[in-house]
PDB file of C-alpha atoms in Angstrom:
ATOM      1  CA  UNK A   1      36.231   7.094 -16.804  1.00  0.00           C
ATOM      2  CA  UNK A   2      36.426   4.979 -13.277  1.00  0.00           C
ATOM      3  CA  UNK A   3      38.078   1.043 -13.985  1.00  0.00           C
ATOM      4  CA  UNK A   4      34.242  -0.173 -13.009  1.00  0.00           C
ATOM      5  CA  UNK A   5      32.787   1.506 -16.031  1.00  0.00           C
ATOM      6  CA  UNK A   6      35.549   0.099 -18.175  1.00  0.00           C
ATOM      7  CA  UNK A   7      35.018  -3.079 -17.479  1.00  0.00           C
ATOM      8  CA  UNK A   8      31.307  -2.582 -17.590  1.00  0.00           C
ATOM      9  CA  UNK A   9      31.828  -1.287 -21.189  1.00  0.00           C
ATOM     10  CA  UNK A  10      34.233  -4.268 -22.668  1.00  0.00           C
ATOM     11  CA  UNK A  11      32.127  -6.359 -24.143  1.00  0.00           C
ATOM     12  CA  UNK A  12      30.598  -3.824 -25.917  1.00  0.00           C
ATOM     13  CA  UNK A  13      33.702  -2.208 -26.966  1.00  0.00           C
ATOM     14  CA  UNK A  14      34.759  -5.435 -28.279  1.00  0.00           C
ATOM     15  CA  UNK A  15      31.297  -5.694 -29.957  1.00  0.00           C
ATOM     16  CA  UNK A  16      32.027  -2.526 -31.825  1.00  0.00           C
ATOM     17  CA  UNK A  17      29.144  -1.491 -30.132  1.00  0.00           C
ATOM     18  CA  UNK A  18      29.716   1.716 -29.063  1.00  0.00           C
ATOM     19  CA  UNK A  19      29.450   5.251 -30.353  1.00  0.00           C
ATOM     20  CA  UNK A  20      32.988   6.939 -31.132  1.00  0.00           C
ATOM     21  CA  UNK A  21      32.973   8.821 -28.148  1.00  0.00           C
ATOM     22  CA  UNK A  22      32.438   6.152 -25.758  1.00  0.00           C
ATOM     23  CA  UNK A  23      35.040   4.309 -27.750  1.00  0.00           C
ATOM     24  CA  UNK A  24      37.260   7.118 -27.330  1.00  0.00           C
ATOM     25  CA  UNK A  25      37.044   6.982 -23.312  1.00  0.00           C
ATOM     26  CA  UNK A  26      37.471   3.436 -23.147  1.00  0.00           C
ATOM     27  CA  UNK A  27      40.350   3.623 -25.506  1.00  0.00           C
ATOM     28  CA  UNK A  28      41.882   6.691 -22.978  1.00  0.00           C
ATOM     29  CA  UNK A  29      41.472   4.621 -20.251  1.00  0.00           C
ATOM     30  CA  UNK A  30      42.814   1.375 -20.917  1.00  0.00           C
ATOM     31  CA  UNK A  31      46.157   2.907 -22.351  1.00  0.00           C
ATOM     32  CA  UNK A  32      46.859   4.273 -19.260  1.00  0.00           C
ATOM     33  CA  UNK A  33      45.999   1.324 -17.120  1.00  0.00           C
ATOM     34  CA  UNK A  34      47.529  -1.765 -17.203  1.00  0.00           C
ATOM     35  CA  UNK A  35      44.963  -4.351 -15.137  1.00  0.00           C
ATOM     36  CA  UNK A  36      42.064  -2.688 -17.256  1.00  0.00           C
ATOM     37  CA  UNK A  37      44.446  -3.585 -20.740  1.00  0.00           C
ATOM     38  CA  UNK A  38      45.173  -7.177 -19.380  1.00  0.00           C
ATOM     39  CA  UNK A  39      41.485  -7.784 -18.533  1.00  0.00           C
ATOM     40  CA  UNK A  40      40.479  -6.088 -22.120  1.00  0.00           C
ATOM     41  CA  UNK A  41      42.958  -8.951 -23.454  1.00  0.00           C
ATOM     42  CA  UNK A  42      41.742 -11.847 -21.910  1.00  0.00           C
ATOM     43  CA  UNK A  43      38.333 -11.119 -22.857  1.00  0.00           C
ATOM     44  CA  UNK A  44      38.693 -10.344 -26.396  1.00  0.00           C
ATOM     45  CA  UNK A  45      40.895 -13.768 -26.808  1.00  0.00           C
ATOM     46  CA  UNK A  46      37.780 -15.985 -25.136  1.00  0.00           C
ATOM     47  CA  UNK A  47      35.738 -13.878 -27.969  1.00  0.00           C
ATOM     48  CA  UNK A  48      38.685 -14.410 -30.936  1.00  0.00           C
ATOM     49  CA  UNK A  49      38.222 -18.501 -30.078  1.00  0.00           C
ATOM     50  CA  UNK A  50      34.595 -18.819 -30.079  1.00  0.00           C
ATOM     51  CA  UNK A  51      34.340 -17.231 -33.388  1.00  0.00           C
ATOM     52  CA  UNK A  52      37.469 -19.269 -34.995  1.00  0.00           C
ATOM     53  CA  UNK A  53      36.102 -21.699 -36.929  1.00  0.00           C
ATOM     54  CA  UNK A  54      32.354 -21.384 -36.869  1.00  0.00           C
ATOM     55  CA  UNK A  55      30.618 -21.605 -40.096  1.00  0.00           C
ATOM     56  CA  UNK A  56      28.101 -18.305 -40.268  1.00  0.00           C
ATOM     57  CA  UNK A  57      25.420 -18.272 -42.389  1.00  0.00           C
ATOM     58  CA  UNK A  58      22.976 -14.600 -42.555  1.00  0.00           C
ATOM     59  CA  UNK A  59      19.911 -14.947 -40.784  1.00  0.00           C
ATOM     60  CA  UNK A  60      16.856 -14.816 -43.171  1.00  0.00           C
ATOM     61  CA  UNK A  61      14.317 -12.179 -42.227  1.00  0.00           C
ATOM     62  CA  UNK A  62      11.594 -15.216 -41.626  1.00  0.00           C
ATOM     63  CA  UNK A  63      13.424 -16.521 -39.068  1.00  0.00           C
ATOM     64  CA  UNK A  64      14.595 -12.761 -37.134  1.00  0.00           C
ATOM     65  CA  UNK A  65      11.062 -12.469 -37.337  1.00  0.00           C
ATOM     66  CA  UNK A  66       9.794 -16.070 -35.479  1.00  0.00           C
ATOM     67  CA  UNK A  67      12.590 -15.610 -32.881  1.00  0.00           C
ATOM     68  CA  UNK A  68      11.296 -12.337 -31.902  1.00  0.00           C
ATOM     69  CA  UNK A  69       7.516 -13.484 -31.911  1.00  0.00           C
ATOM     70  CA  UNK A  70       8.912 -16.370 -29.366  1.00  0.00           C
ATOM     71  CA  UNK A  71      10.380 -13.480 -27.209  1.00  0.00           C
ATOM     72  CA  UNK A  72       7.411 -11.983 -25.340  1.00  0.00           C
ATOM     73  CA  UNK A  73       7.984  -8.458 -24.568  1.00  0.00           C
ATOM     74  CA  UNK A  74      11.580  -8.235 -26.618  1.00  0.00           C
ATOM     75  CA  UNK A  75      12.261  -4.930 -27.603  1.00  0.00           C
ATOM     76  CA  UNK A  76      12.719  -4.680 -31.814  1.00  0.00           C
ATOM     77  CA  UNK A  77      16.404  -3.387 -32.584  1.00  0.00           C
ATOM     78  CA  UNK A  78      17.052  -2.024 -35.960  1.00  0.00           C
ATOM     79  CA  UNK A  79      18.677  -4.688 -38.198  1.00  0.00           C
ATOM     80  CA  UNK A  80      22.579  -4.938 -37.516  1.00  0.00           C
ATOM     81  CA  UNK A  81      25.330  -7.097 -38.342  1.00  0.00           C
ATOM     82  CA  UNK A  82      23.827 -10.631 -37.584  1.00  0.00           C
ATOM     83  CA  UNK A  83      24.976 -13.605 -38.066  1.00  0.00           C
ATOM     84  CA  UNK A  84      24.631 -17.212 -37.248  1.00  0.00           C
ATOM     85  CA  UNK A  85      26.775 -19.669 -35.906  1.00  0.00           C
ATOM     86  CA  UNK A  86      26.233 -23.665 -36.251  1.00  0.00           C
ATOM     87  CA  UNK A  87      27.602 -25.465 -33.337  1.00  0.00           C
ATOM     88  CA  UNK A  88      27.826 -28.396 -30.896  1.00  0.00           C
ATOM     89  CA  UNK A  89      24.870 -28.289 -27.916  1.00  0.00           C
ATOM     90  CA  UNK A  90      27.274 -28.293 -25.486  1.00  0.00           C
ATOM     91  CA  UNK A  91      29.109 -24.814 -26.249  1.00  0.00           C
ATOM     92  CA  UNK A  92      25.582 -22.893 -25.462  1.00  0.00           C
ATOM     93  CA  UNK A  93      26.613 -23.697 -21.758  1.00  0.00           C
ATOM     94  CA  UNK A  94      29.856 -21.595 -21.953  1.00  0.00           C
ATOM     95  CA  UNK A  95      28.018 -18.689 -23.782  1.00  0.00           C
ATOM     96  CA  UNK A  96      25.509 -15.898 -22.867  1.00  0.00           C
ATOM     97  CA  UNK A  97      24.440 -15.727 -26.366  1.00  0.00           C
ATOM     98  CA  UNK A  98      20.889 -15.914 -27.215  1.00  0.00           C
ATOM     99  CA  UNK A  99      19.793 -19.101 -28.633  1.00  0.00           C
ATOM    100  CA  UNK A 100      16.948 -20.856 -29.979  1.00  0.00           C
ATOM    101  CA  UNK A 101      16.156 -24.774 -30.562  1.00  0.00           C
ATOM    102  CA  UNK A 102      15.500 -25.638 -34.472  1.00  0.00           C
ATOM    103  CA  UNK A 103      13.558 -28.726 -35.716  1.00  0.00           C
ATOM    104  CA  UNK A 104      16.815 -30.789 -36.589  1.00  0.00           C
ATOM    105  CA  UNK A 105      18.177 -30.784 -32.872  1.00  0.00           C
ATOM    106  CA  UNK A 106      21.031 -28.408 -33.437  1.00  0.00           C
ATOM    107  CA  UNK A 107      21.426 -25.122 -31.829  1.00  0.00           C
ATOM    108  CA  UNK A 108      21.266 -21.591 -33.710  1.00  0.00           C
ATOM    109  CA  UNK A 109      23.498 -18.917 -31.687  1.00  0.00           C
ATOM    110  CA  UNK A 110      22.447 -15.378 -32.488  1.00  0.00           C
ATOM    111  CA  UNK A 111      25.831 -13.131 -32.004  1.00  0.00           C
ATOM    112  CA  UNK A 112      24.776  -9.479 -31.961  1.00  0.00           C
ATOM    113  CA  UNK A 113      26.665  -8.024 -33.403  1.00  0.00           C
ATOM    114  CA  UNK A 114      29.664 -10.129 -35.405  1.00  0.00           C
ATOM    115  CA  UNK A 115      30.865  -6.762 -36.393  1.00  0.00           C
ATOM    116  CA  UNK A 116      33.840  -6.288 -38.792  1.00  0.00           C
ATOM    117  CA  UNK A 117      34.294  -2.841 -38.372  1.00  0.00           C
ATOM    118  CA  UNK A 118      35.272  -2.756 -34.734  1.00  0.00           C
ATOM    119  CA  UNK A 119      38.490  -2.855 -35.980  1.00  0.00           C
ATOM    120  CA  UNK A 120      38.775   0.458 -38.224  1.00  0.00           C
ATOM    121  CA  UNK A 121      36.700   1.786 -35.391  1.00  0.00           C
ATOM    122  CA  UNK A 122      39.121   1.116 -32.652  1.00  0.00           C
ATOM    123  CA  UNK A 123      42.386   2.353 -35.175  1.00  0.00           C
ATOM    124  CA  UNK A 124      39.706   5.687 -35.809  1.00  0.00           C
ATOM    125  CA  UNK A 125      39.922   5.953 -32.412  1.00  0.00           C
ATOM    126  CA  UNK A 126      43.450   5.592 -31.679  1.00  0.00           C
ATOM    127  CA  UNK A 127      44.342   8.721 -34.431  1.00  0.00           C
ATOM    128  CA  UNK A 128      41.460  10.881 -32.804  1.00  0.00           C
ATOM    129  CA  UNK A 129      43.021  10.035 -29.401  1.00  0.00           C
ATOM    130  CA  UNK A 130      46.256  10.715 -30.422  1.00  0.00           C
ATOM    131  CA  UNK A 131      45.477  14.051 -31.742  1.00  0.00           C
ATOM    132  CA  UNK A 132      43.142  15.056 -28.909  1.00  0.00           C
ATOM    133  CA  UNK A 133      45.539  14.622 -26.563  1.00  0.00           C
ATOM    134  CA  UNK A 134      48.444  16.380 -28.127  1.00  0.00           C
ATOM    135  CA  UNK A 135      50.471  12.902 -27.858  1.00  0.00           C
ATOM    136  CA  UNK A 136      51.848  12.056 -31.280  1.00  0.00           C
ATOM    137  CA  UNK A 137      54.924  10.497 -30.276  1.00  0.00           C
ATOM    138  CA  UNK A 138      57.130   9.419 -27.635  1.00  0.00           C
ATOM    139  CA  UNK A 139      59.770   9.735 -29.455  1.00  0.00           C
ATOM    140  CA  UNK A 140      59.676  12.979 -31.531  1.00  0.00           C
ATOM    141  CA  UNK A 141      62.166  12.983 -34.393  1.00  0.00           C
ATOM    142  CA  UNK A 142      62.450  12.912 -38.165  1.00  0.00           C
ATOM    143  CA  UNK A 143      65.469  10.855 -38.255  1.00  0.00           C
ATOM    144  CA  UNK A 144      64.459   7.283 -39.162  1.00  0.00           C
ATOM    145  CA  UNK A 145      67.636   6.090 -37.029  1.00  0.00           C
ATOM    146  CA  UNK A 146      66.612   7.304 -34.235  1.00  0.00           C
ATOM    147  CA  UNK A 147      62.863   6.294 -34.328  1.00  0.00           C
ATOM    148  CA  UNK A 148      63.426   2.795 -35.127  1.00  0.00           C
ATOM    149  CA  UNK A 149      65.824   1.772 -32.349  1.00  0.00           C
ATOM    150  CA  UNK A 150      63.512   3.390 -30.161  1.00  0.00           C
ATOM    151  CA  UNK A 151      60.775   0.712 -30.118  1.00  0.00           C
ATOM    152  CA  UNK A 152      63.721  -2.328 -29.404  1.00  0.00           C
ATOM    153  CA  UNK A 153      62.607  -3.450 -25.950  1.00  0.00           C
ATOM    154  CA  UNK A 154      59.515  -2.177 -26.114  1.00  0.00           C
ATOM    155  CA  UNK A 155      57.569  -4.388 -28.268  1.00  0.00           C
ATOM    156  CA  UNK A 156      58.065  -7.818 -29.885  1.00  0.00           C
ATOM    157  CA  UNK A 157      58.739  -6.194 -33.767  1.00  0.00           C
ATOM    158  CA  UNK A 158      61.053  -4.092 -35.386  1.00  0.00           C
ATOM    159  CA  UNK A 159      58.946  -1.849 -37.791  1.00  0.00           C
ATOM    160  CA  UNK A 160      60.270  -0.742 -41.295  1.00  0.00           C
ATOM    161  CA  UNK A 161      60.685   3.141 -40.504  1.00  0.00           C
ATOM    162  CA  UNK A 162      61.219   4.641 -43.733  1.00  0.00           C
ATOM    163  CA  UNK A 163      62.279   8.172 -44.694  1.00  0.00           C
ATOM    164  CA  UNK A 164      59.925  10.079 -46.922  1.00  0.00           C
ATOM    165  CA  UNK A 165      60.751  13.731 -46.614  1.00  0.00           C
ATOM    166  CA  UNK A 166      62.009  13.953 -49.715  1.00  0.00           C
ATOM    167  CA  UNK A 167      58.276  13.019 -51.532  1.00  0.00           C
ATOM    168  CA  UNK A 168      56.684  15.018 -48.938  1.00  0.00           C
ATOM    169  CA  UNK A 169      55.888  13.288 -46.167  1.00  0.00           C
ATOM    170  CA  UNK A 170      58.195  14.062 -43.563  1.00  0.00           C
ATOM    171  CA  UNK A 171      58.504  11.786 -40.088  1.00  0.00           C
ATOM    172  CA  UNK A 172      57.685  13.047 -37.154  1.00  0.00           C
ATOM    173  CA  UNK A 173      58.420   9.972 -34.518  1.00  0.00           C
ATOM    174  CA  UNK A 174      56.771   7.154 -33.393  1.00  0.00           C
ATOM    175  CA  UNK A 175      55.157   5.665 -30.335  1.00  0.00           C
ATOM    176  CA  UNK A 176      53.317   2.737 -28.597  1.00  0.00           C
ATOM    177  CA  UNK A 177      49.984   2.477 -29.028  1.00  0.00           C
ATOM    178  CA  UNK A 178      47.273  -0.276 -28.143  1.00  0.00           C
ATOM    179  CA  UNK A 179      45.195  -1.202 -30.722  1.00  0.00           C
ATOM    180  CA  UNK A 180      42.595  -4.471 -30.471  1.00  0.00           C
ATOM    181  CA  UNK A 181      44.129  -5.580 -27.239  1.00  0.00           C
ATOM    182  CA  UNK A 182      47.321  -6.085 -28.594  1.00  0.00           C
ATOM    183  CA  UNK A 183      50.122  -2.995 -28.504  1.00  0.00           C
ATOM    184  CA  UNK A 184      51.280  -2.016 -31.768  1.00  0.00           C
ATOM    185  CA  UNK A 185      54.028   0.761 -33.069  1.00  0.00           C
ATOM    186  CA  UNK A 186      52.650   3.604 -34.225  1.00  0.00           C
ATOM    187  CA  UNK A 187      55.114   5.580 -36.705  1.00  0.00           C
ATOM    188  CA  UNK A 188      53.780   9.247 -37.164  1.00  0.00           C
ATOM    189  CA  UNK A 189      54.227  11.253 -40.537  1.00  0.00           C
ATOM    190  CA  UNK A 190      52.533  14.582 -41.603  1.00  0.00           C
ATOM    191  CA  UNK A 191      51.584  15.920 -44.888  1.00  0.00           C
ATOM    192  CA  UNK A 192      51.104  19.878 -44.898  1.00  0.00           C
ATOM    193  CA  UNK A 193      48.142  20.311 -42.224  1.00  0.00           C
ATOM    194  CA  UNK A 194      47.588  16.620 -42.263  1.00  0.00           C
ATOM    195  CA  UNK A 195      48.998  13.721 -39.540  1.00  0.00           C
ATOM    196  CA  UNK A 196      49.218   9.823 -41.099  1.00  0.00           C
ATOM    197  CA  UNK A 197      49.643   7.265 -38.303  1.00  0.00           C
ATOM    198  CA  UNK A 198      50.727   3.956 -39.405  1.00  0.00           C
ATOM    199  CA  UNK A 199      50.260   1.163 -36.695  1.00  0.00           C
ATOM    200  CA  UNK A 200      52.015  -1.914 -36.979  1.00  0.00           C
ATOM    201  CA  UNK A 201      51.828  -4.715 -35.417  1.00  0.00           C
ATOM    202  CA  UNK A 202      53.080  -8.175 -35.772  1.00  0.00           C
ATOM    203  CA  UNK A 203      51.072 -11.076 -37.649  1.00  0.00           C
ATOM    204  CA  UNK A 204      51.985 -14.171 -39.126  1.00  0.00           C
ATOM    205  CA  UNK A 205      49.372 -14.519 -42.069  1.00  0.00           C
ATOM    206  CA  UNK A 206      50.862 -14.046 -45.908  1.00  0.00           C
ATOM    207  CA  UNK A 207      52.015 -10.534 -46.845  1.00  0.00           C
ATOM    208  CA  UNK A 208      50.162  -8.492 -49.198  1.00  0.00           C
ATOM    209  CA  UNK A 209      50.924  -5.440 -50.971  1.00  0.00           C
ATOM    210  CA  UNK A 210      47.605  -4.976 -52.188  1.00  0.00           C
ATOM    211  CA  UNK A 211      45.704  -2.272 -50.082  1.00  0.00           C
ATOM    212  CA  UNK A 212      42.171  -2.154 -48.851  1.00  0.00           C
ATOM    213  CA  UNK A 213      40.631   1.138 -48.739  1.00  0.00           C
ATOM    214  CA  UNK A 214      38.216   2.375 -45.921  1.00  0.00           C
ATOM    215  CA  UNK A 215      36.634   5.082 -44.198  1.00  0.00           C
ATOM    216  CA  UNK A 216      34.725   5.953 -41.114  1.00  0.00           C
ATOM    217  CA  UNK A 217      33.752   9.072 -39.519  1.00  0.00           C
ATOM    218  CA  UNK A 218      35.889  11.170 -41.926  1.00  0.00           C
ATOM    219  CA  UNK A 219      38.586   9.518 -41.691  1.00  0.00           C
ATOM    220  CA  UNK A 220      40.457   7.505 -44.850  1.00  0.00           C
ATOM    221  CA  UNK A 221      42.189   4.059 -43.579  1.00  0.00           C
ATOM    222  CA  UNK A 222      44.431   2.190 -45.466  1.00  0.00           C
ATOM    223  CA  UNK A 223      45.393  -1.969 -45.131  1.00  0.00           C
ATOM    224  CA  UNK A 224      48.400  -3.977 -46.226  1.00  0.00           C
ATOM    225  CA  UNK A 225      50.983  -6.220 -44.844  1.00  0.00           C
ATOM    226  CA  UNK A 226      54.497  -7.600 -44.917  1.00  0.00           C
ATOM    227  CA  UNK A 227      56.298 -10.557 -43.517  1.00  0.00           C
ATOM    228  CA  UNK A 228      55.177 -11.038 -40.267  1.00  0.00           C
ATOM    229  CA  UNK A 229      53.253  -8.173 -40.173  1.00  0.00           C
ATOM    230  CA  UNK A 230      50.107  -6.240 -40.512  1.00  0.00           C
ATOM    231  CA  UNK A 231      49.673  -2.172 -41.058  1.00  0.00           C
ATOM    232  CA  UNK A 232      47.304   0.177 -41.293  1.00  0.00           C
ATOM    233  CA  UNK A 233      47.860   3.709 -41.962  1.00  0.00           C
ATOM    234  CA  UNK A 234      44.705   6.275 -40.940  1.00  0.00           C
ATOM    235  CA  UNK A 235      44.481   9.880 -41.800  1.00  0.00           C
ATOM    236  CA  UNK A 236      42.158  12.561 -42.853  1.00  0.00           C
ATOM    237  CA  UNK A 237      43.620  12.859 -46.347  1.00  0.00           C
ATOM    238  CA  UNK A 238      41.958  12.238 -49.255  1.00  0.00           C
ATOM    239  CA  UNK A 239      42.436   8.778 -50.712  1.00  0.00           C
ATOM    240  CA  UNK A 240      44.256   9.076 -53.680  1.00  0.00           C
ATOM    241  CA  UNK A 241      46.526  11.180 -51.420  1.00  0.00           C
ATOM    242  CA  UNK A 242      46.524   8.151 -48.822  1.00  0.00           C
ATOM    243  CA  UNK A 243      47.294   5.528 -51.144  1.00  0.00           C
ATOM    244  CA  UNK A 244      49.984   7.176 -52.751  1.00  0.00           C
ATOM    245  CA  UNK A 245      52.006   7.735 -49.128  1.00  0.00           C
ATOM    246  CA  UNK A 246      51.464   4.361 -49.160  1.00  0.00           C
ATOM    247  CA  UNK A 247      52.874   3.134 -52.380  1.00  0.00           C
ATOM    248  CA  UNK A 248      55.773   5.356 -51.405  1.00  0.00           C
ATOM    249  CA  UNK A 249      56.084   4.002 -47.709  1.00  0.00           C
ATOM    250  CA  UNK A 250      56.201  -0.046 -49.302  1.00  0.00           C
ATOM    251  CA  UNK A 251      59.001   1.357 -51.813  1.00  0.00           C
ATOM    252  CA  UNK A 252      61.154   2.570 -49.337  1.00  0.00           C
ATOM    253  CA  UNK A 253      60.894  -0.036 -47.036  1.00  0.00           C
ATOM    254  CA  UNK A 254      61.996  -2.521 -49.268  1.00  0.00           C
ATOM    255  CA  UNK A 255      65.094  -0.629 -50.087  1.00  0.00           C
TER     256      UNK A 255
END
């Protein structure tokens, strides 16, 4: 994929718009290329601020339905994530977001889509990738010691690398990885057949211990957090497998 199709394909990507494949391309591309990444990033911030903040409210089906009628010749789109935004006049200036004008002189934007799953999508993506193209890690090793030192210099954490051979899911190394247009470590275990990546990445909210539990296109995916930061683990175990190499990982961390 050339950089002009890349950049074609951002917003979308950022939209969670895209079908895994595509997603998978774009994903390819903008690990290897460094203007592409730092374009990616911009654009995803000026998306991050518009939404911080902004009360959303669902749009009823009365009023999908009277904005279309006002749209001669707009095409009808199944029903995705919608969601409405209240805000100042002046921000529909800075925004090519479809809008309408209401009876009480405020203006509706309609953001299509405000997608919370571009996320999982794009971490989906990153453990297909990784597997696809027979780049698990950068630094191949099962020694915790030598895995963790590995990512000083090379991005702004130091990630809890914890042994778990012994319960039976062995380390295989660790790499750098670039996951919503920040870069994140990516610690690598296996289990039998099976290949957990847990990306990490730094973040300043309250820790949490308490996982959520996802999955998309086969894949299980696996929330928590600690001080200062945020992981994920993804795999294509089961989840009772999942969340127990989880329970396991937060244990030995914190010894």
């Amino acid at each position: 994929m050339e950089h002009e199709d890349v950049r074609h394909l951002m917003d979308a990507s950022i939209d969670g718009e895209l079908d895994l494949s595509t997603q998978l391309a774009v994903d390819t591309h903008l690990a290897g290329c460094a203007p592409c990444r730092a374009v990616y990033a911009e654009r995803k911030a000026l998306v991050d601020r518009t939404r911080i903040g902004m009360e959303r409210f669902a749009v009823p089906d009365e009023l999908r339905a009277r904005l279309r009628a006002a749209l001669p010749g707009a095409p009808v789109c199944p029903r995705r994530h919608w969601t409405a935004v209240w805000t100042w006049p002046w921000l529909a200036g800075g925004l090519s977001l479809a809008s309408a004008a209401l009876a009480a002189g405020l203006t509706l934007f309609l953001v299509v889509p405000m997608s919370q799953d571009t996320l999982p999508q794009e971490l989906v993506a990153a453990q297909v990738r990784s597997l696809m193209a027979d780049h698990l890690a950068d630094v191949a090793s099962s020694d915790q010691h030598t895995v963790k030192p590995w990512f000083n210099g090379r991005i702004d954490i130091s990630p809890p690398v914890p042994d778990l051979e012994a319960e039976g899911f062995p380390l295989i190394g660790g790499r750098l990885d670039y996951i919503a247009g920040r870069p994140a470590a990516a610690l690598v275990y296996g289990r039998r057949r099976h290949v957990i990546n847990v990306f990490v990445w730094a973040d300043p909210g309250a820790p949490s211990n308490v996982p959520d539990l996802l999955e998309r296109h086969g894949y299980s995916l696996l929330r928590w957090s600690l001080p200062g930061l945020t992981l994920w683990a993804v795999s294509d175990l089961n989840h009772g497998e999942l969340a127990e190499f989880q329970r396991l990982w937060v244990q030995a961390a914190a010894r």
